[in-house]
PDB file of C-alpha atoms in Angstrom:
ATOM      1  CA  UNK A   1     213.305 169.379  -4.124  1.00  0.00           C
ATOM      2  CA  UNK A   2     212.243 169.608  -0.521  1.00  0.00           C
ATOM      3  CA  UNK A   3     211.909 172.542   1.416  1.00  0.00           C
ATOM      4  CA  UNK A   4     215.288 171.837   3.543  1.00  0.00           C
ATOM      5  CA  UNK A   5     217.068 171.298   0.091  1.00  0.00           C
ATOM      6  CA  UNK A   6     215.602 174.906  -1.307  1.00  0.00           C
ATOM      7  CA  UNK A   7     216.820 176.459   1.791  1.00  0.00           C
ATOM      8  CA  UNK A   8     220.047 175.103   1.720  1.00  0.00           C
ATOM      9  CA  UNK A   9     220.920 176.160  -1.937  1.00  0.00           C
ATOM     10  CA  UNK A  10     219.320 179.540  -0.901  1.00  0.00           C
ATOM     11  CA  UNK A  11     222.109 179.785   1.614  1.00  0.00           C
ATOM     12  CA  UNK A  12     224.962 178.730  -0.797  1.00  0.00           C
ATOM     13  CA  UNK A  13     223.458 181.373  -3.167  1.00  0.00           C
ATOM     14  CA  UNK A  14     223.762 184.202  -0.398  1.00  0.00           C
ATOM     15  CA  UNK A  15     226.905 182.923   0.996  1.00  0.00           C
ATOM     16  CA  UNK A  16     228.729 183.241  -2.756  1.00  0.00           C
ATOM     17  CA  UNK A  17     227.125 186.616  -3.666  1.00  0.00           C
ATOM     18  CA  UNK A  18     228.931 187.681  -0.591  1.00  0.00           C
ATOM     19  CA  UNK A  19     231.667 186.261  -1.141  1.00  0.00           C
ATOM     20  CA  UNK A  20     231.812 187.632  -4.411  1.00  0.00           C
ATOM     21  CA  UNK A  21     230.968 191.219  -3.239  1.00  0.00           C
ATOM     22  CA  UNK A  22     233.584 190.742  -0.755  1.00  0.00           C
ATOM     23  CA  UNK A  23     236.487 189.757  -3.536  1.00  0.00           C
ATOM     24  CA  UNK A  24     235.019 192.568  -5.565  1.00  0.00           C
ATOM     25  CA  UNK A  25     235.527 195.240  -2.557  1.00  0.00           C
ATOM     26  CA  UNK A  26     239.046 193.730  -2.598  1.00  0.00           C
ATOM     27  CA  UNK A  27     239.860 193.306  -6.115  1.00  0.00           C
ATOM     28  CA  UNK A  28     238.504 197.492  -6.039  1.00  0.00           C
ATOM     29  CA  UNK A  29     241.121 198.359  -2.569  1.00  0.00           C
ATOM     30  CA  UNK A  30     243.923 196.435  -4.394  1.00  0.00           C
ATOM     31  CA  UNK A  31     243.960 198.613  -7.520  1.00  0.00           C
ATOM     32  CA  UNK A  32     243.647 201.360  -5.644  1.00  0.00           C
ATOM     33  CA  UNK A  33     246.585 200.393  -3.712  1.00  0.00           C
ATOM     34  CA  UNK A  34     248.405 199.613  -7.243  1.00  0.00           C
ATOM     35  CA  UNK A  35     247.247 203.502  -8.480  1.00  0.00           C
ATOM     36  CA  UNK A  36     248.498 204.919  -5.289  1.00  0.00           C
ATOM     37  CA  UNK A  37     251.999 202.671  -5.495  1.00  0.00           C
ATOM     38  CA  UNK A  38     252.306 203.672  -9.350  1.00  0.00           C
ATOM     39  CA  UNK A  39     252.074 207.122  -8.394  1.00  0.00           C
ATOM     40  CA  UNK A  40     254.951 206.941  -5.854  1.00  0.00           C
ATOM     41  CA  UNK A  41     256.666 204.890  -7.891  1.00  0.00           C
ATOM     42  CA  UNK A  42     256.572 207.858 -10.832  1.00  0.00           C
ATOM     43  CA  UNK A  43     257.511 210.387  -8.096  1.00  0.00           C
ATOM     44  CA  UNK A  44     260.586 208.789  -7.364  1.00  0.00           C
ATOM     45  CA  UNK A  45     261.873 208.690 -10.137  1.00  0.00           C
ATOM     46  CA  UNK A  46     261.335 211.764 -11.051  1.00  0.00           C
ATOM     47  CA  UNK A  47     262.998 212.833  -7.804  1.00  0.00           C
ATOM     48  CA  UNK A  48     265.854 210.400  -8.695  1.00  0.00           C
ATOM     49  CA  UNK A  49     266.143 211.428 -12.325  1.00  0.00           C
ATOM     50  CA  UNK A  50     266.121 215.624 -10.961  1.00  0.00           C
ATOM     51  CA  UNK A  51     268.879 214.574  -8.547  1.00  0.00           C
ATOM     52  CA  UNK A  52     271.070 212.672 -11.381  1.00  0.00           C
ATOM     53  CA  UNK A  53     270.508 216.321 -14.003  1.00  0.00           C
ATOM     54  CA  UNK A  54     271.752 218.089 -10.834  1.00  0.00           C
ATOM     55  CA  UNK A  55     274.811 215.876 -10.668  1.00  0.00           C
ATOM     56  CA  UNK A  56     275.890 216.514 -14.131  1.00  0.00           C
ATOM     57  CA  UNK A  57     274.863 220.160 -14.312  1.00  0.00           C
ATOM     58  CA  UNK A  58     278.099 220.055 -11.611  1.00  0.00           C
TER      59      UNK A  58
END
């Protein structure tokens, strides 16, 4: 392997642990994102299910 080939597989190797870094940082965001939307989500329906009980307690 020549020196040219060496670098170039030295820049494929840098170029996917950044990509990978990169999908990790956005894998990390997107469940973050999936906490924060499970949270509303369980808000709401508490919020829905307090406003049905209020209904029937009519």
């Amino acid at each position: 392997m020549d020196t040219l080939e060496r670098a170039r597989d030295s820049f494929y190797a840098i170029a996917m642990i950044s990509m990978h870094q990169k999908l990790y940082q956005y894998a990390r965001e997107n469940a973050e994102m999936h906490q924060k939307l499970e949270q509303y989500a369980r808000a709401s329906l508490e919020m829905h299910q307090k406003t049905i009980d209020a209904i029937h307690r009519q």
